[in-house]
PDB file with SEQRES, HELIX, SHEET and CRYST1 records, atoms N, CA, C and O in Angstrom:
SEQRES   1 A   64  UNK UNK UNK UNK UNK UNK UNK UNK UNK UNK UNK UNK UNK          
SEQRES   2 A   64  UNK UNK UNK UNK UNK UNK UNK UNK UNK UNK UNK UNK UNK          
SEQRES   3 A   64  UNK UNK UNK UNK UNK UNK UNK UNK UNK UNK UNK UNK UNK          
SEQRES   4 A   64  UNK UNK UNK UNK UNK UNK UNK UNK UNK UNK UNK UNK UNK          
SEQRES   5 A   64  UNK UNK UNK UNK UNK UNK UNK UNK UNK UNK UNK UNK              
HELIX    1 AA1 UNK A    4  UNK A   11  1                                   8    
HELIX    2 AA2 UNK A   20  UNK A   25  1                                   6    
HELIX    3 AA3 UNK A   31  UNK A   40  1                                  10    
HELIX    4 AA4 UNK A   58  UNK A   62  1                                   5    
CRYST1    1.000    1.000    1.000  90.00  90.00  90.00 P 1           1          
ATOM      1  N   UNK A   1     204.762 175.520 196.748  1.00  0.00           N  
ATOM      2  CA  UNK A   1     205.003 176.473 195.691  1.00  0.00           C  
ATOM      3  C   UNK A   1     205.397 175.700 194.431  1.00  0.00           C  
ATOM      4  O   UNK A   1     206.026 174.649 194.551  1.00  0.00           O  
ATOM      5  N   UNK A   2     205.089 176.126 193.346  1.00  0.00           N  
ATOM      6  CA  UNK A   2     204.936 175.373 191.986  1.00  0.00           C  
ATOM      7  C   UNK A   2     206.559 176.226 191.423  1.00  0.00           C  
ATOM      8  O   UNK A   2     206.827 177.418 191.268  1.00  0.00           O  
ATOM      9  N   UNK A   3     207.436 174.876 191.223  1.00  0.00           N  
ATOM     10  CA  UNK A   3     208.878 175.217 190.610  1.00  0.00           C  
ATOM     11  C   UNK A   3     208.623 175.800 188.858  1.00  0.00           C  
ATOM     12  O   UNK A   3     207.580 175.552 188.253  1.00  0.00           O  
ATOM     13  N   UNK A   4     209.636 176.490 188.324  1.00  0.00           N  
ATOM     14  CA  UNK A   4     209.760 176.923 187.270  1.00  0.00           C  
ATOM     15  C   UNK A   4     209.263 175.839 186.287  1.00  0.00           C  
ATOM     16  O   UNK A   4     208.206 176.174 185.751  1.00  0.00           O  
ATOM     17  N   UNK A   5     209.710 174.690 185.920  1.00  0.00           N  
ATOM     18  CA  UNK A   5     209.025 173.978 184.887  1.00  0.00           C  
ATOM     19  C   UNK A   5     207.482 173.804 184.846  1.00  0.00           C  
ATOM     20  O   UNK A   5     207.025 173.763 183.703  1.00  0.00           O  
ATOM     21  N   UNK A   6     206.781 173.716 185.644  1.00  0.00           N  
ATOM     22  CA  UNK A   6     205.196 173.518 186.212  1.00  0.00           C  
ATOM     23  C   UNK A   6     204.505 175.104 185.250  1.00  0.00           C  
ATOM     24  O   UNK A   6     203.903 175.192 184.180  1.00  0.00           O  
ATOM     25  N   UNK A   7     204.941 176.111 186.217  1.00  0.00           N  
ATOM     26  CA  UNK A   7     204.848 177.218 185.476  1.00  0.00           C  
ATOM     27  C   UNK A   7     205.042 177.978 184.191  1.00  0.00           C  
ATOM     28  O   UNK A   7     204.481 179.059 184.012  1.00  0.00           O  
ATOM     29  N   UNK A   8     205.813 177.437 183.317  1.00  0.00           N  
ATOM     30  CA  UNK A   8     206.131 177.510 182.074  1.00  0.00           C  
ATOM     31  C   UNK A   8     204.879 176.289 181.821  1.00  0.00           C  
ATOM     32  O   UNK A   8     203.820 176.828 181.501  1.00  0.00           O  
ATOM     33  N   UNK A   9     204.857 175.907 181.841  1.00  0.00           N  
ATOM     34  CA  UNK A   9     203.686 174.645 181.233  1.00  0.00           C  
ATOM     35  C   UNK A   9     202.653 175.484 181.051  1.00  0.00           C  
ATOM     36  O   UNK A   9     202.158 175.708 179.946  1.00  0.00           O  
ATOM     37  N   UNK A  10     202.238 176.034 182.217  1.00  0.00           N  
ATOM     38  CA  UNK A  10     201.339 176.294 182.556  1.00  0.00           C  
ATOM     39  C   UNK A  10     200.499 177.483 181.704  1.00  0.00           C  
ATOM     40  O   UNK A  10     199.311 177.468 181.382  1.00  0.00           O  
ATOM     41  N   UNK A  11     201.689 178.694 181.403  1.00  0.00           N  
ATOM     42  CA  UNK A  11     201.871 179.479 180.283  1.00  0.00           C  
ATOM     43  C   UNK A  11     202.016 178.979 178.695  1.00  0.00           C  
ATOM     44  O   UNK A  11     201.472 179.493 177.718  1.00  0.00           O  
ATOM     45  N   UNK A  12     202.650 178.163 178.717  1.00  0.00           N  
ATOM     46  CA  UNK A  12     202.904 177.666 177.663  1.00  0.00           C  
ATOM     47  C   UNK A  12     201.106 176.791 177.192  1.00  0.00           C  
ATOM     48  O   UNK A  12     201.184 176.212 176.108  1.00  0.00           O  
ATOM     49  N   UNK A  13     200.074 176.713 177.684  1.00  0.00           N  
ATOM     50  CA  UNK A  13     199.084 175.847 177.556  1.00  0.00           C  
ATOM     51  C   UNK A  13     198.151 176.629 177.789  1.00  0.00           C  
ATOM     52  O   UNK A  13     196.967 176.360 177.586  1.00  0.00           O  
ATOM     53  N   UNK A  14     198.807 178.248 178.481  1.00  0.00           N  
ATOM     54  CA  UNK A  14     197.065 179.149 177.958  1.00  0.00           C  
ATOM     55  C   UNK A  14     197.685 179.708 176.995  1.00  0.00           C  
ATOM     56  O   UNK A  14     196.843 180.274 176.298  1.00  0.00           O  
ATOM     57  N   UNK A  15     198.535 179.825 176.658  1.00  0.00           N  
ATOM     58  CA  UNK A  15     199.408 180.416 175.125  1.00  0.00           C  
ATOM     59  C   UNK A  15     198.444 179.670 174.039  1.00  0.00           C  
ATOM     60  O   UNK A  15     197.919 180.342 173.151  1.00  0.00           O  
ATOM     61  N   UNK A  16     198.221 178.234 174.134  1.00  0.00           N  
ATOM     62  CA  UNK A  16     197.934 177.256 172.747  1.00  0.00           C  
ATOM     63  C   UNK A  16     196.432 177.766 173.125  1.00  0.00           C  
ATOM     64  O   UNK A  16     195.688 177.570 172.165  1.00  0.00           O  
ATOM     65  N   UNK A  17     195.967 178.179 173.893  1.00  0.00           N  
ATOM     66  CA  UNK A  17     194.706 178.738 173.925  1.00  0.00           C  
ATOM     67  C   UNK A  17     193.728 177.134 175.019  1.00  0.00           C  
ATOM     68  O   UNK A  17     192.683 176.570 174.696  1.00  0.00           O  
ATOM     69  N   UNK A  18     194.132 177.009 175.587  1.00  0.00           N  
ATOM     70  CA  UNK A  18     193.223 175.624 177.045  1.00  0.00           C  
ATOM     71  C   UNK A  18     193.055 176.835 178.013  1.00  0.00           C  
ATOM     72  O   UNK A  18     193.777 177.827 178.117  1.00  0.00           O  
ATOM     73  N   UNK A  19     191.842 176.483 178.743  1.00  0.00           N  
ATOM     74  CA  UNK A  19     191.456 176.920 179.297  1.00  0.00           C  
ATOM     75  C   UNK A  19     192.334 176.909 180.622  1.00  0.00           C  
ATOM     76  O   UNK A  19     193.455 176.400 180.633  1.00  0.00           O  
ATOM     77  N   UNK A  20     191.703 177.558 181.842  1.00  0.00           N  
ATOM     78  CA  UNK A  20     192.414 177.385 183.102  1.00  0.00           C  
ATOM     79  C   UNK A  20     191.843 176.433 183.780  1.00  0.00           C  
ATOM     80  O   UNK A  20     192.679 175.839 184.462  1.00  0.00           O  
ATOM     81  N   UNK A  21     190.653 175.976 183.908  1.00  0.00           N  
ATOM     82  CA  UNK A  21     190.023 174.202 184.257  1.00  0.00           C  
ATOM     83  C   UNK A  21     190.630 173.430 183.765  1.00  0.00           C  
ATOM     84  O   UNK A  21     191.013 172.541 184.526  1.00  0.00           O  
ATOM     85  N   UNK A  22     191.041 173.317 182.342  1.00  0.00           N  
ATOM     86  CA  UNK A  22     191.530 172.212 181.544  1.00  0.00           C  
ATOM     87  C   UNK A  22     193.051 172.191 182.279  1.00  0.00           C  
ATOM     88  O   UNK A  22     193.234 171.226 183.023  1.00  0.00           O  
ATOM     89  N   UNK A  23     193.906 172.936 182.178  1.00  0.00           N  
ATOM     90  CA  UNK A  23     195.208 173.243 182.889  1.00  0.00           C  
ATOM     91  C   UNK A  23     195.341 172.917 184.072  1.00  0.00           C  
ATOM     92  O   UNK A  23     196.358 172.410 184.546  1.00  0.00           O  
ATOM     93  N   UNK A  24     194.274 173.188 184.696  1.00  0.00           N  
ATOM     94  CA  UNK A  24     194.554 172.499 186.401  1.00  0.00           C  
ATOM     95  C   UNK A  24     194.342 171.308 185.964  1.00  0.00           C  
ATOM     96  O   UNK A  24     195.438 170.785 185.764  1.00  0.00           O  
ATOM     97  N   UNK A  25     193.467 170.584 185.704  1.00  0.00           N  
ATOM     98  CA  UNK A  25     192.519 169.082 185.576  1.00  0.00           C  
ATOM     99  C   UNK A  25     194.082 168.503 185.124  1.00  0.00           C  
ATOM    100  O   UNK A  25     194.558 167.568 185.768  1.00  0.00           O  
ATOM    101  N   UNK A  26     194.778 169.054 184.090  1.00  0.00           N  
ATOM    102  CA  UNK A  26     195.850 168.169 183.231  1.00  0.00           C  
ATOM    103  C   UNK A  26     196.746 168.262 183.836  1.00  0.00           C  
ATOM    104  O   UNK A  26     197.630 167.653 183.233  1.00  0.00           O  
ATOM    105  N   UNK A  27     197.236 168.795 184.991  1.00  0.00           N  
ATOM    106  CA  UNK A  27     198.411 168.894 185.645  1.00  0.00           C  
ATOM    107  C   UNK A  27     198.357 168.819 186.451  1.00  0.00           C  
ATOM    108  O   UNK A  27     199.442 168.934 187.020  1.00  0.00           O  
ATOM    109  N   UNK A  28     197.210 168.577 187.302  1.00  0.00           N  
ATOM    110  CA  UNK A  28     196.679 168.434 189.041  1.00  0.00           C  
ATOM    111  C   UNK A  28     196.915 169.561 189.974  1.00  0.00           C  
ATOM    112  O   UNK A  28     197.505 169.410 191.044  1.00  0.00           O  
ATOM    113  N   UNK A  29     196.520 170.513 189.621  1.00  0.00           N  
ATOM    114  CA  UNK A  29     196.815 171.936 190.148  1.00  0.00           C  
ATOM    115  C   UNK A  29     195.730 172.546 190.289  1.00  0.00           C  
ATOM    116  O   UNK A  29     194.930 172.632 189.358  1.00  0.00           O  
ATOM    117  N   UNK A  30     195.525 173.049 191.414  1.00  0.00           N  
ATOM    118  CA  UNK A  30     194.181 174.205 191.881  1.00  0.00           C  
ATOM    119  C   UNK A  30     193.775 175.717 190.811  1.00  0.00           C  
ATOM    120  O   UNK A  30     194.551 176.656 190.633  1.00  0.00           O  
ATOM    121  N   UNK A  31     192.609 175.614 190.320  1.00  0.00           N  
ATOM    122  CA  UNK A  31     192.545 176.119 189.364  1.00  0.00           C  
ATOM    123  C   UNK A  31     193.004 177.963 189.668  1.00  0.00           C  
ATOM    124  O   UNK A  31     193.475 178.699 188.802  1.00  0.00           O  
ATOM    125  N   UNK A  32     192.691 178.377 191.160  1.00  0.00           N  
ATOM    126  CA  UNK A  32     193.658 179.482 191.734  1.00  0.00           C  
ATOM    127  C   UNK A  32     194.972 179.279 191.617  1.00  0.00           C  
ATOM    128  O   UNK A  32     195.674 180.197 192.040  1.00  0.00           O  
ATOM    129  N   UNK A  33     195.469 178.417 191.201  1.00  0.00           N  
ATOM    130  CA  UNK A  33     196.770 178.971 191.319  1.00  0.00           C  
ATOM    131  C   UNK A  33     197.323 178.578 189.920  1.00  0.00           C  
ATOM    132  O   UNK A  33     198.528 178.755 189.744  1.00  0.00           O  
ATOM    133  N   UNK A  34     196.778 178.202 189.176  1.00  0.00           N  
ATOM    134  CA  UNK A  34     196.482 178.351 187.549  1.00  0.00           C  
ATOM    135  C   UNK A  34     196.140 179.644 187.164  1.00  0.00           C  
ATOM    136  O   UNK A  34     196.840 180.145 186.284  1.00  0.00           O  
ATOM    137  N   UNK A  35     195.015 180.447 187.727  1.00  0.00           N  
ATOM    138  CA  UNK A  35     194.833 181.463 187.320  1.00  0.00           C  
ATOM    139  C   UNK A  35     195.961 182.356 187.564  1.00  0.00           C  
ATOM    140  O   UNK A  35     196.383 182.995 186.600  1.00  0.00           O  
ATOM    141  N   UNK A  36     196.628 182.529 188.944  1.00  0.00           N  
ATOM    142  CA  UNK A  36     197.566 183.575 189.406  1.00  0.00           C  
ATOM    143  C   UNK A  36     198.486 183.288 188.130  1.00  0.00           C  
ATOM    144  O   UNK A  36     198.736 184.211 187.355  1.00  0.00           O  
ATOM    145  N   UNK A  37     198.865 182.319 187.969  1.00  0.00           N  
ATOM    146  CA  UNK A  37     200.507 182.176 187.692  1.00  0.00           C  
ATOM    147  C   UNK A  37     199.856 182.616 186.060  1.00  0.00           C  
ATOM    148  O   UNK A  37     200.719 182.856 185.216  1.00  0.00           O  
ATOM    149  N   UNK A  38     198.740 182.696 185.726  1.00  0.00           N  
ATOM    150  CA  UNK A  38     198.371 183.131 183.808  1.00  0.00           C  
ATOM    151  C   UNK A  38     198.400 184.883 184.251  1.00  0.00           C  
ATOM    152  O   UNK A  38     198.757 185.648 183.356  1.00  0.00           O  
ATOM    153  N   UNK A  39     198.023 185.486 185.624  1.00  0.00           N  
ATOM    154  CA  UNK A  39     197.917 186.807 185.459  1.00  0.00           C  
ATOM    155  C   UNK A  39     199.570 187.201 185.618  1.00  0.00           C  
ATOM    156  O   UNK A  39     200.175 188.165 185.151  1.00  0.00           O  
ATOM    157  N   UNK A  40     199.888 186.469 186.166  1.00  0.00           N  
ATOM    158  CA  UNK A  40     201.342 187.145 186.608  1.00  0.00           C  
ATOM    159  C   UNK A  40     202.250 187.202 185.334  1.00  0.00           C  
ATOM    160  O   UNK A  40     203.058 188.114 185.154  1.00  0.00           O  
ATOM    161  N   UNK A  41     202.060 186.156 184.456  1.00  0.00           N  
ATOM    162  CA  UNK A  41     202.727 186.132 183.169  1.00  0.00           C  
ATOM    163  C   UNK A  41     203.678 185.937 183.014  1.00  0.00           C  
ATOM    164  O   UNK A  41     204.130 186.124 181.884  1.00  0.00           O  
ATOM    165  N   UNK A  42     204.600 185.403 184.165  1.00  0.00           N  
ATOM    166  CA  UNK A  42     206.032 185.099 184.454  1.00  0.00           C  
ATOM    167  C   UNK A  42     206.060 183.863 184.685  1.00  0.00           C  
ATOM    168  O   UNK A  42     205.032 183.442 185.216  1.00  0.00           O  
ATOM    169  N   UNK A  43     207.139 182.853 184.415  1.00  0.00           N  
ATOM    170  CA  UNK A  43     207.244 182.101 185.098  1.00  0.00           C  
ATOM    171  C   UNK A  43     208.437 181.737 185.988  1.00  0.00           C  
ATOM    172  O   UNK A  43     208.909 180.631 186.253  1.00  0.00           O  
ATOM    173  N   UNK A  44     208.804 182.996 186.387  1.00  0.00           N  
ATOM    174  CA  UNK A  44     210.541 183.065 187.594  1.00  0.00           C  
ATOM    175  C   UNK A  44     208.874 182.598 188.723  1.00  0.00           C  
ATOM    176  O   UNK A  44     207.665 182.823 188.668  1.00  0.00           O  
ATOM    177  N   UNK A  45     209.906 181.810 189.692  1.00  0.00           N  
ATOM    178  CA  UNK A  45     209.329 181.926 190.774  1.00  0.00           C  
ATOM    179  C   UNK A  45     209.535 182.557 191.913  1.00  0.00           C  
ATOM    180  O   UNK A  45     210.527 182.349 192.611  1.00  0.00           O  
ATOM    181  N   UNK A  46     208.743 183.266 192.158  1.00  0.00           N  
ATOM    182  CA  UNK A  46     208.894 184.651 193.699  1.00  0.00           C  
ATOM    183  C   UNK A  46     209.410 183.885 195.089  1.00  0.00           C  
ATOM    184  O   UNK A  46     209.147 182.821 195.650  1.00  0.00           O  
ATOM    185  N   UNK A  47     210.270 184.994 195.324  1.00  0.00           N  
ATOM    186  CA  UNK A  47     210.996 184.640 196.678  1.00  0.00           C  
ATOM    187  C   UNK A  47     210.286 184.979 197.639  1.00  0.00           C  
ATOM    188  O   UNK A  47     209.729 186.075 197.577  1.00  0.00           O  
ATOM    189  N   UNK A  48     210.073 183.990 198.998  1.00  0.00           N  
ATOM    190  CA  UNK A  48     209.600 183.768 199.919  1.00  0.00           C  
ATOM    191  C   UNK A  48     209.629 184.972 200.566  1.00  0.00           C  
ATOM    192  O   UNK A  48     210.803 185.324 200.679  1.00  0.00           O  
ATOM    193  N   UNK A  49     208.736 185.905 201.126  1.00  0.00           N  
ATOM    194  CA  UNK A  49     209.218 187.098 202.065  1.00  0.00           C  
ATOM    195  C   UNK A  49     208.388 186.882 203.221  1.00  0.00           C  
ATOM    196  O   UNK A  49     207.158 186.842 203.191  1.00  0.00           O  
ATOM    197  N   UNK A  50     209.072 186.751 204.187  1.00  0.00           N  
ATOM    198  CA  UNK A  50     208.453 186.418 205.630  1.00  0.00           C  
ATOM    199  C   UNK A  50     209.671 186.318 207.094  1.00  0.00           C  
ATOM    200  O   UNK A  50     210.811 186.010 207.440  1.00  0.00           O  
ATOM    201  N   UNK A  51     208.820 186.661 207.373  1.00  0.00           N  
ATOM    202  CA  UNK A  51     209.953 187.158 208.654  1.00  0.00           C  
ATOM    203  C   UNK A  51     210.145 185.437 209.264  1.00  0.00           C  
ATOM    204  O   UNK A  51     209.494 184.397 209.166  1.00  0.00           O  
ATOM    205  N   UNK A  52     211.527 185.902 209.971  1.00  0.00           N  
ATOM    206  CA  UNK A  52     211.939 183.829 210.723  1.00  0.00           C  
ATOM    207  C   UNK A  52     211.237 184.018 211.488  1.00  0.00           C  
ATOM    208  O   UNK A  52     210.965 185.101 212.006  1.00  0.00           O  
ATOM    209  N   UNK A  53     210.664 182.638 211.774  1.00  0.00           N  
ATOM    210  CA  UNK A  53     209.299 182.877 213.210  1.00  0.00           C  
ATOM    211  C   UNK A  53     210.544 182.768 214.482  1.00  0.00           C  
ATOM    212  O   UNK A  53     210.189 183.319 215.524  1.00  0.00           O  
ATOM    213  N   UNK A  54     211.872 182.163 214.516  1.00  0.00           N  
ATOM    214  CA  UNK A  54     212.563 182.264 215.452  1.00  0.00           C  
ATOM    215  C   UNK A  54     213.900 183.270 215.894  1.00  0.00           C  
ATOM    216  O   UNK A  54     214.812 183.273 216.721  1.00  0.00           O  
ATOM    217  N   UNK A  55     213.466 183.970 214.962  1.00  0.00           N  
ATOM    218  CA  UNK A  55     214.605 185.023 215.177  1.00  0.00           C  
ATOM    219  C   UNK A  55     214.062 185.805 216.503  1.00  0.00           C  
ATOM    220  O   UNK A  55     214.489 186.944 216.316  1.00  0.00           O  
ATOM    221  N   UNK A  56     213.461 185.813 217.553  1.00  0.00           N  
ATOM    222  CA  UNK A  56     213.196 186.178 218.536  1.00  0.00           C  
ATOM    223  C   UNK A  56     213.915 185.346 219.439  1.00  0.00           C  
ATOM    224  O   UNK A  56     213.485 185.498 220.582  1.00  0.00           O  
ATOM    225  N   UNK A  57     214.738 184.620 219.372  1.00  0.00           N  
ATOM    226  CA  UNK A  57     215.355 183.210 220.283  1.00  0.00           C  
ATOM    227  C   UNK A  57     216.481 183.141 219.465  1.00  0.00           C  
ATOM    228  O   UNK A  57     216.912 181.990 219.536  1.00  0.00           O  
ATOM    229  N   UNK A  58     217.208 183.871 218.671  1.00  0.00           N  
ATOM    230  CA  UNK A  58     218.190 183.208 218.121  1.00  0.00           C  
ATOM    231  C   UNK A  58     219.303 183.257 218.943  1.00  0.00           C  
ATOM    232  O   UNK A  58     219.897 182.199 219.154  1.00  0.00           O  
ATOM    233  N   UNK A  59     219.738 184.381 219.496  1.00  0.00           N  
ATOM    234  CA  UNK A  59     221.355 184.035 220.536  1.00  0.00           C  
ATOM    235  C   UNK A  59     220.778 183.152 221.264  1.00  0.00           C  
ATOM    236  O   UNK A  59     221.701 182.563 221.827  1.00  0.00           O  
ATOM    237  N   UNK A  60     219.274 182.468 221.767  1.00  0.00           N  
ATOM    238  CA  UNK A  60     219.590 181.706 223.168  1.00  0.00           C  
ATOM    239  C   UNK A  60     219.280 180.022 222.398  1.00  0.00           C  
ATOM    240  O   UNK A  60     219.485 178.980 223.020  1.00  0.00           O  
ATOM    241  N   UNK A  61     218.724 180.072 220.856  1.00  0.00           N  
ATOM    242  CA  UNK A  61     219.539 179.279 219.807  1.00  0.00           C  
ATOM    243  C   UNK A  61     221.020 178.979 219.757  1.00  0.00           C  
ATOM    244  O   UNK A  61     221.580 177.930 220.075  1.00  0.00           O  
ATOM    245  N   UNK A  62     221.636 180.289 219.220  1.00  0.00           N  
ATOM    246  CA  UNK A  62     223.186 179.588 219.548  1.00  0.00           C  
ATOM    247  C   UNK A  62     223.684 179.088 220.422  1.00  0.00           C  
ATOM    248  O   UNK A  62     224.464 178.153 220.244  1.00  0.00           O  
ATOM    249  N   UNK A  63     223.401 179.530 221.561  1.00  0.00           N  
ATOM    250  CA  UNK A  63     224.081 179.762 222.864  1.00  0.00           C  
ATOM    251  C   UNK A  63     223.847 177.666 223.164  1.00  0.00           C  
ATOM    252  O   UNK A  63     224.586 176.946 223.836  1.00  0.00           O  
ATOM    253  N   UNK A  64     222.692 177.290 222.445  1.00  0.00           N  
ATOM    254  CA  UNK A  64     222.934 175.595 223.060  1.00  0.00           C  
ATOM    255  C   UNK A  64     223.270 174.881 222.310  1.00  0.00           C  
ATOM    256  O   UNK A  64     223.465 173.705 222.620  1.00  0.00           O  
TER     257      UNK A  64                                                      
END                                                                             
């Protein structure tokens, strides 16, 4: 996942008007995920939502 400074760049450089090829190419970033982060228009970065893959085992987690 691409941290807050990456993402502000990223905005900040289709703002000056570069394309989204040019933006990946200059920052080494997949041009999908150049595009997302220009539609989303934010640059907070989204919190992870996903279930624990081990919370099915967790008391027999504690328990050792």
């Amino acid at each position: 996942m691409l941290d807050e400074d990456t993402r502000t760049a990223i905005l900040r450089l289709h703002a000056e008007g570069h394309g989204s090829r040019k933006i990946s190419r200059a920052l080494g970033i997949a041009r999908d995920s150049v595009r997302r982060i220009i539609s989303s228009g934010s640059s907070a970065v989204p919190p992870l939502m996903r279930a624990e893959r081990a919370e099915p085992w967790r008391e027999q987690i504690l328990e050792l």
